[in-house]
């Protein structure tokens, strides 16, 4: 119980700190969105147009920073993120609602595939330690983990989409209506390549972590004992070794979410995918504070919650923690 | 150390790093042209004068490719170095010292772990006025130190409770000397593994930032080569070499550092050691 | 904008009266057989298409969601900056009277809003008075000029009254998009109003919207008989330039506005018979130097730099020859399309040539010295390594900076490239925090007046430390200011030209800034399924973007038809 | 020095006016654990008095968690005492020692650690472990250090000493490592050695060797020693006097033969039953048959700490802590069963 309370407190503290950094960062950025806009229109907007835009965006009235902070906290808690500056006057919440499902689908699919495939391959490699299979898996995993996501995306588009024409070149779908059968097919065909790329680049990490934790677990006495007892290899592997090795992999997974987002930015950017990661890149480069803050917040909360769930999972799976605390 | 050299992964990783290290050192001698020379026709195909052809900017591709090893090695080693120092200090102050310091520092790590790194990088970069190597190392450090710091912290905590620390105190050792001669050397294995891990991170992330055009794309590097290939529509010009090769180099260098990371882990953790 | 402008009777311009006489410049009218039908696909590197079709809303996509200003709503007249012609749309004619303080505009009759309600001059007057009420909507700054009132005297006439004559407001008045009074009068907060069910006078009506695609169908009530020829229009947002380009190459879209890299060898080469581009130059890319303080306040150094830079090489590197350089007579800052009319032979003969050796001689005769590959100033101290400021991610500007940097080494000037995010870049430009700056010029128009005004006028400069509007080089010269005033003070072409010629000469002798290359509209099109596009030989518009809000793209929608 | 009843730790020699090697009076050590705002106090040591005379070996015996190691570590100043005084050769240790005080203290008091496998830094050679105290405590000039290192290694039976200087801990056996640990402690020539279960991690066959080595060193180096152990038989083999500790309290103190032959405190009797034959049994781990568990140190009852487990428990045991009672010459016990 003490452990759970400590975790909840930590969750709240980290959440608050992230919120505050989130608030401070854009305000530390140089320049203003108006200058971004002026630059974007490269002389095609007259100075009076810029002045009119600044007024409409509410960028002229400067509030006290503490008042802003207070308002920001209040708005964040109520989910009111205001208007996007780069897509004015679209509401930030509208943009989130439009873009979030795409990323969830893409990342969800890719991560589940990578997780299942990666842990399986990792476990087998650990079990057949030193075999040819293992000696292929480790360097391959290493290479996958060192794969620049933007590069593999670009190459995939060049060869598979552009040269061979197997996949669409860009975007989330080509049909206006997303609910029809054709729309669904279009969504799937558009998601296939970016999802595969994402899965491939996250596969390596899962493979290696699973392999190493399984190898460690297998040197533990109870696994040695189970093997000595003459239990069938498969039984030992699945019942004892794999189950105990999965725990650290799961917690790792929760923390790795933040890294997955980084990979997703590149993939969505290269594929022009209509997801939240690409939106974040756009928000950052166009200094769209409200949008940037909201997406940051969504990601931070997702990672925090995933960590919290993983911590709670630990409590359920590892009784030692319920008694004491972790060092 | 001996075990390390007998480790195949370590040898493979070391060979890759040494190879790129040599290319980096000898680049001025190996380069057929100055990579900053824009005076050739753009988008020439491979020929005897330009083995890999020219860029859309009129530079010799091969010269660029070779010279880029410098940037990546420099960024990888200096970032990994700075990150290691930060992590070490963190490990000592948070893990070894403990107490309130530990509480504060641990919270800081947790915050950095959940903040999305890449966007944070872009935002911080936008804030910094000078866009040099130092800036790049700085922002890579800010967003890259937290992972390994946790590992070093728990290593320091476990060291703190080892009896030889008390034996050292009984021998009349001063605190700083214990830290320097007992704590730090015993963290070295983890530190080395983290160092190589940070190098992989630095190589990949710097290339990614260059590809997005966020940091100075006039650097002669693989990431900027990809940036210019993309910006110059190499794909539509049917020039795939300038897209393929820099990526392969990044991949290889990353794999090299990754293998070293893995090997150090294996040597340092007896449970992962073979046989 | 404190400018004194005197009466300018624009109807005196031969070009304009021609445009009026011809009615809407519908070049395809002469085509023997025009096929109706088909859907025109437009693609743009937008992030999203906002679900908002508010033509008065500033937003950030150039004012409105895709197509709002070109498919749904119309201006009074379309101002073609390439030809200088006005194409009547909702207005049919205009006249300046009362010494240039009264503008009377005739409003087209028989026009209906797409909901069937009749359109009249009252809608026009309503729209302008609405802008007065909500300054945030006044994108053209119409009410920042000496405009005092806008009234509809009857259903077909609107009268604009000015407190003093101002000849240069006409393009802005004519370009204003008009909204229906019967719907907009009810709005409480038009600045955040999301116009989900747009009702306009334009050739199309909204059919469907998604964040990545909008579809438009024909407006059954459209006033121009038989137009548009096409049945509908789609606009697709694809996030990246490269994707837009790919779709154009594959013939999946027929119209985009995109600065394609090396268009001849990529886009055109894919299907030379169909894939075309027309990039009419309407502005400039300029190398700005801070003339207010620092080493560049010395004319000798500015001149030497201008002589050393080879603009032809710069244009080739940055734009692969798709955009003309500003070498030779282009150094006056007059864009190529205007040169025949505004640059006399006497100025053309002064056109400088690229001459690094001469530049070095000039420097040395003025006390500079080249020592060990580095240039030392008259005070004997070596010049510092200059930073060339560009925006990050703008590959053309970065290429320009690279090329200039390399060329300047010939006279011992060393430089690095300072690549900043957009806002920092623009902020530094405005605050004078740069050594050398590659940036655009402002004031694209049919005459060089606005170009010069924004580039050189003291009114657009500022004291050291203060931010300037558009005169990034901070050049300040009473002589130039006088010439600009004299241009506005007269309506006679000869006198206006004399003022421009004097400024052109000053550009060449004082080098307040160095024009590098033209800055065009990046109009790309495909003739695979559709024909009737604007081009250099048929410039019925200036190659505007689909999201332009001056009716430029509308001219395309009205003119293209199936092959 | 007052009467034996008032100061139970004082051996006969001290009464004769000789300054003891170690004199501890009223030593208490508490830790604060648990949540902020609601801390719990763990009483590891409660009011412990103990003296070790010159060249005397005192065995401190108790089960794990009884506070015996804490006592040694507090005397070594690895822990700060909460209250009480510690005097070494009659010199009181400052209550807030500075680093110079600490070094002066460690010059005289050294410690042998329990686990020879973790008490040597695996990355440093033996030379480092034995040499460092010579520099930082003894301040021996560099030229003399090597000779002293070899000398001290020879004293603990690591011969030839020169061979061992350049070895790493992993190249030594457990017994050899413990000898290095003893050499490290001896290097700065202390007068008092605190041996914290120095043999418990070693093979049974080696334990006796190490014990004999310590006994020899007492003679040759004129050392006083506190021998901390949970092994009654081992303690009686080693020590002149034995002190029995339970839950942070000393409960019985006397000459080894007395305590072994006639244990008085019920707890000592319990220990004694678990180790029947002292002659053959030292070295074997002894286990206790006890009714109940050792008390929770955060929640000590007001009376005798052993009351909960004591077969002879009486009503007055639970109300107040029994005073020390003299049962024979130098043999004292803290139990109500024995008359005042």
mmCIF file of C-alpha atoms in Angstrom, chain A residues 119-222:
data_model
loop_
_atom_site.group_PDB
_atom_site.id
_atom_site.type_symbol
_atom_site.label_atom_id
_atom_site.label_comp_id
_atom_site.label_asym_id
_atom_site.label_seq_id
_atom_site.Cartn_x
_atom_site.Cartn_y
_atom_site.Cartn_z
ATOM 1 C CA UNK A 119 9.911 -11.186 -27.438
ATOM 2 C CA UNK A 120 9.325 -14.474 -29.214
ATOM 3 C CA UNK A 121 12.518 -14.259 -31.254
ATOM 4 C CA UNK A 122 14.427 -12.994 -28.201
ATOM 5 C CA UNK A 123 13.203 -15.851 -26.031
ATOM 6 C CA UNK A 124 14.062 -18.456 -28.644
ATOM 7 C CA UNK A 125 17.508 -16.930 -29.146
ATOM 8 C CA UNK A 126 18.137 -17.003 -25.397
ATOM 9 C CA UNK A 127 17.000 -20.593 -25.171
ATOM 10 C CA UNK A 128 19.216 -21.630 -28.044
ATOM 11 C CA UNK A 129 22.043 -19.560 -26.690
ATOM 12 C CA UNK A 130 25.214 -19.746 -28.733
ATOM 13 C CA UNK A 131 23.442 -21.440 -31.612
ATOM 14 C CA UNK A 132 23.572 -20.169 -35.166
ATOM 15 C CA UNK A 133 20.136 -18.648 -34.648
ATOM 16 C CA UNK A 134 21.329 -16.708 -31.609
ATOM 17 C CA UNK A 135 24.463 -15.549 -33.364
ATOM 18 C CA UNK A 136 22.283 -14.149 -36.154
ATOM 19 C CA UNK A 137 19.666 -12.629 -33.861
ATOM 20 C CA UNK A 138 22.030 -10.492 -31.791
ATOM 21 C CA UNK A 139 23.768 -8.575 -34.583
ATOM 22 C CA UNK A 140 20.493 -8.313 -36.494
ATOM 23 C CA UNK A 141 18.771 -6.870 -33.462
ATOM 24 C CA UNK A 142 21.688 -4.493 -33.043
ATOM 25 C CA UNK A 143 21.334 -3.321 -36.628
ATOM 26 C CA UNK A 144 17.586 -2.888 -36.353
ATOM 27 C CA UNK A 145 18.079 -0.858 -33.198
ATOM 28 C CA UNK A 146 20.622 1.335 -34.987
ATOM 29 C CA UNK A 147 18.376 1.813 -38.020
ATOM 30 C CA UNK A 148 17.704 5.500 -38.724
ATOM 31 C CA UNK A 149 13.923 5.565 -38.995
ATOM 32 C CA UNK A 150 13.796 8.495 -41.426
ATOM 33 C CA UNK A 151 16.240 6.752 -43.718
ATOM 34 C CA UNK A 152 14.499 3.408 -43.819
ATOM 35 C CA UNK A 153 11.206 5.236 -44.400
ATOM 36 C CA UNK A 154 12.658 7.183 -47.296
ATOM 37 C CA UNK A 155 14.181 4.070 -48.817
ATOM 38 C CA UNK A 156 10.931 2.165 -48.405
ATOM 39 C CA UNK A 157 8.997 4.898 -50.178
ATOM 40 C CA UNK A 158 11.571 5.134 -52.926
ATOM 41 C CA UNK A 159 11.800 1.444 -53.733
ATOM 42 C CA UNK A 160 8.480 -0.042 -52.626
ATOM 43 C CA UNK A 161 6.095 2.806 -53.343
ATOM 44 C CA UNK A 162 7.726 4.913 -56.021
ATOM 45 C CA UNK A 163 9.659 2.329 -58.033
ATOM 46 C CA UNK A 164 7.510 -0.758 -57.560
ATOM 47 C CA UNK A 165 4.210 0.925 -56.857
ATOM 48 C CA UNK A 166 3.229 -1.626 -54.212
ATOM 49 C CA UNK A 167 2.092 0.932 -51.674
ATOM 50 C CA UNK A 168 0.542 4.402 -51.797
ATOM 51 C CA UNK A 169 3.052 7.256 -51.723
ATOM 52 C CA UNK A 170 1.741 9.258 -48.820
ATOM 53 C CA UNK A 171 -1.006 10.083 -46.399
ATOM 54 C CA UNK A 172 -3.536 8.194 -44.364
ATOM 55 C CA UNK A 173 -6.099 7.455 -47.045
ATOM 56 C CA UNK A 174 -7.054 8.546 -50.513
ATOM 57 C CA UNK A 175 -10.776 8.504 -50.069
ATOM 58 C CA UNK A 176 -12.783 11.319 -48.591
ATOM 59 C CA UNK A 177 -15.166 9.025 -46.770
ATOM 60 C CA UNK A 178 -13.417 6.955 -44.141
ATOM 61 C CA UNK A 179 -16.347 4.887 -42.963
ATOM 62 C CA UNK A 180 -17.078 3.058 -46.198
ATOM 63 C CA UNK A 181 -15.536 -0.280 -47.143
ATOM 64 C CA UNK A 182 -13.404 1.425 -49.762
ATOM 65 C CA UNK A 183 -12.368 3.975 -47.174
ATOM 66 C CA UNK A 184 -11.294 1.276 -44.745
ATOM 67 C CA UNK A 185 -9.343 -0.510 -47.455
ATOM 68 C CA UNK A 186 -7.673 2.735 -48.346
ATOM 69 C CA UNK A 187 -6.746 3.369 -44.718
ATOM 70 C CA UNK A 188 -5.237 -0.085 -44.389
ATOM 71 C CA UNK A 189 -3.250 0.103 -47.601
ATOM 72 C CA UNK A 190 -1.897 3.494 -46.610
ATOM 73 C CA UNK A 191 -0.993 2.332 -43.111
ATOM 74 C CA UNK A 192 0.725 -0.856 -44.242
ATOM 75 C CA UNK A 193 4.147 0.516 -45.170
ATOM 76 C CA UNK A 194 4.628 3.048 -42.345
ATOM 77 C CA UNK A 195 3.411 0.472 -39.841
ATOM 78 C CA UNK A 196 5.858 -2.099 -41.167
ATOM 79 C CA UNK A 197 8.700 0.394 -40.994
ATOM 80 C CA UNK A 198 7.789 1.300 -37.414
ATOM 81 C CA UNK A 199 7.513 -2.362 -36.473
ATOM 82 C CA UNK A 200 10.888 -3.156 -38.016
ATOM 83 C CA UNK A 201 12.698 -0.373 -36.179
ATOM 84 C CA UNK A 202 11.160 -1.212 -32.795
ATOM 85 C CA UNK A 203 11.689 -4.946 -33.232
ATOM 86 C CA UNK A 204 15.422 -4.869 -32.469
ATOM 87 C CA UNK A 205 15.037 -3.389 -28.987
ATOM 88 C CA UNK A 206 12.436 -5.926 -27.910
ATOM 89 C CA UNK A 207 14.501 -8.804 -29.286
ATOM 90 C CA UNK A 208 17.640 -7.823 -27.432
ATOM 91 C CA UNK A 209 16.003 -6.951 -24.115
ATOM 92 C CA UNK A 210 14.019 -10.181 -24.122
ATOM 93 C CA UNK A 211 17.059 -12.232 -25.023
ATOM 94 C CA UNK A 212 19.219 -10.756 -22.289
ATOM 95 C CA UNK A 213 16.631 -10.901 -19.536
ATOM 96 C CA UNK A 214 15.786 -14.469 -20.450
ATOM 97 C CA UNK A 215 19.445 -15.422 -20.386
ATOM 98 C CA UNK A 216 19.744 -13.835 -16.938
ATOM 99 C CA UNK A 217 16.630 -15.526 -15.650
ATOM 100 C CA UNK A 218 17.792 -18.857 -17.007
ATOM 101 C CA UNK A 219 20.909 -18.711 -14.881
ATOM 102 C CA UNK A 220 18.713 -18.330 -11.811
ATOM 103 C CA UNK A 221 18.598 -21.388 -9.631
ATOM 104 C CA UNK A 222 14.969 -22.256 -9.972
#
